[in-house]
Amino acid sequence: MKVWLQTRGVAHDYAFLGAAPPDYWWTSPLYKDATSFEQPTLILERLRGNQWRCFISAIPSARRDRVNTRIRYSLALCGEGESDQETLLSLLGYLLDIFKNDPASEENPITRKLDSLVGDHIDEWLSNKFEDAQTCIDKVKKIFVELKPLTIESRKIKRLEKELQNLLKSEENSTWRVALLNFIGKRESPAADHLESQMEPSQGQILILPSPVAGGNIESSFLLGPQRNVSTTEGPNSPHVFNNKPDDRTVFYSTLSRAVAGLALVFLLIAGGAWLFNGTKLPAELAPVEQVATTAYHTDKGKLSEEGNVAQLTVWSDKILGRPVRPPDLSSAGYQLTGGQRVTTEQYPACMFSYIGRKGDHILLFVEALHDRKMTTSLQKMRQVPGYVWVQDGLGISMMADEPIAHLDDLAKHTRDLMAEAGL
C-alpha cells in the first residue's frame, strides 16, 4: 500500500510530505464541483482487478497555524490485495466514525497518532528534509497497518462497512466508487443532480455517503448513476444501454417520485422563483472563492464570534485579513449588521459578516484576502447557494442568502459599490 500525507506547518502552507502523488485524480471536475476539500471528503475507487485508490480530506489536527486556525490532514492512498484492503477498511471505520459524530473533534485515535508523529518537525520537513519526511510517511503507513478494527455500535454503519468490503472484494472487472462529498446531503439536491448529469455511462454508479456538513446522515447511503436518457448505438445486450422502462415496482416509484419533485420545482419557479444549481463554469479566478464561500455558508453561518459596531468589526477584520474591511451599511436596503466571524480556509485569511432583514431573513457577506490586490472581476451568480460572487481589489467576496430573495443581484451590486466607495 502507498500512502501520501498532506498537511501544513506554522510557516509552510499545505503540501504533501516527501513525494507527491503521481496523479491528483480526486480533483477531477466530477468530484471537485461537488465538494470542498477543506471539509470532510472521502472518495474511494475500486479499479479494474483488485486495485483501489482513496482520497480523504479534513482529518482534524490539534495543531494550529500562526493565526490560530485549526490545521488539517489529507490522505491519498492506493493498494491491491487482501492485506491492503483490510488496512483500508479498518482506517475507513475510524474516519467514518469521526466524520459522522464530530468532524472537527481532535479527540480521536487517528488525530492523536498523526499529531504525535508529526510533532514540531513539520515545517522543517516541508522545507527541505525530503528523506526525513519519507521516513515519517513510512511510519504513518505502519500506524494504519497496525490499527485494530474499530468496534462500531451502529448497525447501519456496520452495514455500510460491509458494503465497502463487498465492493473492494468484488470480482467484477469494472470500476466502482464510494464518495462522501460535502455539497451532497441528500438524494434530492441540486448538487446530486449535477453530479449525476456529469457521469458517463461507462463510469458505473457511485455510492454516496450523505455529508453531515450538508445536513446529511452518512448511514443513509444511496446510489447515483449516469442519467438514463443517454442515446447509444451499442447492441441491446450492452451494459451501457439504458432501458427507460421501469424494471420493477421500486424503480417505477423512484422514477415517479423524481418526476413529482421536478414538477414541484417548476411550480416553485412559477410561484416566486427558485435558485437552481446551474452547471455553467465560473471564471477561473472566481471558482475557488465560490467553493470556499459555499463551504462557509454550510458550516459557519449562525456562529457569530464577534458582535459590535462597524468600527469594532473593521478593526477585527484588519487583524484577520491584514487590511481593514469596513462592513458596508445595508440599512437603506433593509438589512442591519449583526456581527462577524472568522472563517477557516486552506489558502487565504477570510471572515464573514452577517446581516438580518426586516422580515427576519439573513444575508452573509464572505470576504477573503487574495494575493493579487489588483484583481477585480464582474459579478457572477453562484451555482450551489442563493448568492453572487466577485473579486474586488484583491478581495474575494460572496453575498449569500438563507433562501432565494427578490433583487439579490441588486443588493450584491449595491454592496460592491459601497465597498468601492470605501476604497477597498
mmCIF file with all atom_site columns, N, CA and C in Angstrom, residues 50 127 142 145 147 156 170-171 183 238 261 275 282 328 331 335 341 349 355:
data_model
loop_
_atom_site.group_PDB
_atom_site.id
_atom_site.type_symbol
_atom_site.label_atom_id
_atom_site.label_alt_id
_atom_site.label_comp_id
_atom_site.label_asym_id
_atom_site.label_entity_id
_atom_site.label_seq_id
_atom_site.pdbx_PDB_ins_code
_atom_site.Cartn_x
_atom_site.Cartn_y
_atom_site.Cartn_z
_atom_site.occupancy
_atom_site.B_iso_or_equiv
_atom_site.pdbx_formal_charge
_atom_site.auth_seq_id
_atom_site.auth_comp_id
_atom_site.auth_asym_id
_atom_site.auth_atom_id
_atom_site.pdbx_PDB_model_num
ATOM 1  N N  . ASN A 1 50  ? -8.074  -6.048 -8.653  1.00 0.00 ? 50  ASN A N  1
ATOM 2  C CA . ASN A 1 50  ? -8.251  -5.839 -7.208  1.00 0.00 ? 50  ASN A CA 1
ATOM 3  C C  . ASN A 1 50  ? -7.538  -4.582 -6.719  1.00 0.00 ? 50  ASN A C  1
ATOM 4  N N  . SER A 1 127 ? 10.198  22.049 4.303   1.00 0.00 ? 127 SER A N  1
ATOM 5  C CA . SER A 1 127 ? 11.148  22.949 3.646   1.00 0.00 ? 127 SER A CA 1
ATOM 6  C C  . SER A 1 127 ? 12.126  22.182 2.759   1.00 0.00 ? 127 SER A C  1
ATOM 7  N N  . LYS A 1 142 ? 2.753   2.429  8.742   1.00 0.00 ? 142 LYS A N  1
ATOM 8  C CA . LYS A 1 142 ? 2.813   1.407  9.790   1.00 0.00 ? 142 LYS A CA 1
ATOM 9  C C  . LYS A 1 142 ? 1.682   1.592  10.791  1.00 0.00 ? 142 LYS A C  1
ATOM 10 N N  . VAL A 1 145 ? -1.444  0.173  9.237   1.00 0.00 ? 145 VAL A N  1
ATOM 11 C CA . VAL A 1 145 ? -1.404  -1.294 9.164   1.00 0.00 ? 145 VAL A CA 1
ATOM 12 C C  . VAL A 1 145 ? -1.688  -1.914 10.525  1.00 0.00 ? 145 VAL A C  1
ATOM 13 N N  . LEU A 1 147 ? -3.534  -0.632 12.941  1.00 0.00 ? 147 LEU A N  1
ATOM 14 C CA . LEU A 1 147 ? -4.812  -0.238 13.533  1.00 0.00 ? 147 LEU A CA 1
ATOM 15 C C  . LEU A 1 147 ? -5.666  -1.463 13.831  1.00 0.00 ? 147 LEU A C  1
ATOM 16 N N  . LYS A 1 156 ? -26.275 0.382  11.075  1.00 0.00 ? 156 LYS A N  1
ATOM 17 C CA . LYS A 1 156 ? -26.209 0.933  9.725   1.00 0.00 ? 156 LYS A CA 1
ATOM 18 C C  . LYS A 1 156 ? -24.766 1.175  9.309   1.00 0.00 ? 156 LYS A C  1
ATOM 19 N N  . SER A 1 170 ? -15.149 -7.435 -4.736  1.00 0.00 ? 170 SER A N  1
ATOM 20 C CA . SER A 1 170 ? -15.931 -7.898 -5.877  1.00 0.00 ? 170 SER A CA 1
ATOM 21 C C  . SER A 1 170 ? -15.010 -8.383 -6.984  1.00 0.00 ? 170 SER A C  1
ATOM 22 N N  . GLU A 1 171 ? -15.425 -9.429 -7.658  1.00 0.00 ? 171 GLU A N  1
ATOM 23 C CA . GLU A 1 171 ? -14.613 -9.983 -8.742  1.00 0.00 ? 171 GLU A CA 1
ATOM 24 C C  . GLU A 1 171 ? -14.998 -9.407 -10.098 1.00 0.00 ? 171 GLU A C  1
ATOM 25 N N  . PHE A 1 183 ? -21.064 18.800 -0.506  1.00 0.00 ? 183 PHE A N  1
ATOM 26 C CA . PHE A 1 183 ? -22.192 19.572 -1.021  1.00 0.00 ? 183 PHE A CA 1
ATOM 27 C C  . PHE A 1 183 ? -23.433 18.696 -1.169  1.00 0.00 ? 183 PHE A C  1
ATOM 28 N N  . SER A 1 238 ? -25.643 -4.749 -24.428 1.00 0.00 ? 238 SER A N  1
ATOM 29 C CA . SER A 1 238 ? -24.523 -3.993 -23.882 1.00 0.00 ? 238 SER A CA 1
ATOM 30 C C  . SER A 1 238 ? -24.867 -3.456 -22.511 1.00 0.00 ? 238 SER A C  1
ATOM 31 N N  . ALA A 1 261 ? -41.047 15.526 -7.895  1.00 0.00 ? 261 ALA A N  1
ATOM 32 C CA . ALA A 1 261 ? -40.127 16.538 -7.367  1.00 0.00 ? 261 ALA A CA 1
ATOM 33 C C  . ALA A 1 261 ? -39.797 17.574 -8.427  1.00 0.00 ? 261 ALA A C  1
ATOM 34 N N  . TRP A 1 275 ? -33.800 29.172 -6.698  1.00 0.00 ? 275 TRP A N  1
ATOM 35 C CA . TRP A 1 275 ? -32.379 29.269 -7.061  1.00 0.00 ? 275 TRP A CA 1
ATOM 36 C C  . TRP A 1 275 ? -31.922 27.913 -7.562  1.00 0.00 ? 275 TRP A C  1
ATOM 37 N N  . LEU A 1 282 ? -17.657 29.007 -13.800 1.00 0.00 ? 282 LEU A N  1
ATOM 38 C CA . LEU A 1 282 ? -17.260 30.349 -13.401 1.00 0.00 ? 282 LEU A CA 1
ATOM 39 C C  . LEU A 1 282 ? -15.872 30.637 -13.961 1.00 0.00 ? 282 LEU A C  1
ATOM 40 N N  . PRO A 1 328 ? -20.099 46.991 4.886   1.00 0.00 ? 328 PRO A N  1
ATOM 41 C CA . PRO A 1 328 ? -20.950 48.000 4.249   1.00 0.00 ? 328 PRO A CA 1
ATOM 42 C C  . PRO A 1 328 ? -22.268 48.196 4.998   1.00 0.00 ? 328 PRO A C  1
ATOM 43 N N  . SER A 1 331 ? -28.391 49.304 5.549   1.00 0.00 ? 331 SER A N  1
ATOM 44 C CA . SER A 1 331 ? -29.649 49.676 6.199   1.00 0.00 ? 331 SER A CA 1
ATOM 45 C C  . SER A 1 331 ? -30.644 50.281 5.208   1.00 0.00 ? 331 SER A C  1
ATOM 46 N N  . TYR A 1 335 ? -31.362 45.956 5.692   1.00 0.00 ? 335 TYR A N  1
ATOM 47 C CA . TYR A 1 335 ? -30.570 44.939 6.373   1.00 0.00 ? 335 TYR A CA 1
ATOM 48 C C  . TYR A 1 335 ? -29.639 45.579 7.400   1.00 0.00 ? 335 TYR A C  1
ATOM 49 N N  . GLN A 1 341 ? -17.576 36.729 11.894  1.00 0.00 ? 341 GLN A N  1
ATOM 50 C CA . GLN A 1 341 ? -16.897 35.521 12.350  1.00 0.00 ? 341 GLN A CA 1
ATOM 51 C C  . GLN A 1 341 ? -15.699 35.225 11.460  1.00 0.00 ? 341 GLN A C  1
ATOM 52 N N  . PRO A 1 349 ? -6.637  34.092 4.402   1.00 0.00 ? 349 PRO A N  1
ATOM 53 C CA . PRO A 1 349 ? -7.432  34.500 5.563   1.00 0.00 ? 349 PRO A CA 1
ATOM 54 C C  . PRO A 1 349 ? -8.801  34.999 5.102   1.00 0.00 ? 349 PRO A C  1
ATOM 55 N N  . TYR A 1 355 ? -25.923 39.813 8.305   1.00 0.00 ? 355 TYR A N  1
ATOM 56 C CA . TYR A 1 355 ? -26.951 40.851 8.325   1.00 0.00 ? 355 TYR A CA 1
ATOM 57 C C  . TYR A 1 355 ? -28.325 40.198 8.482   1.00 0.00 ? 355 TYR A C  1
#
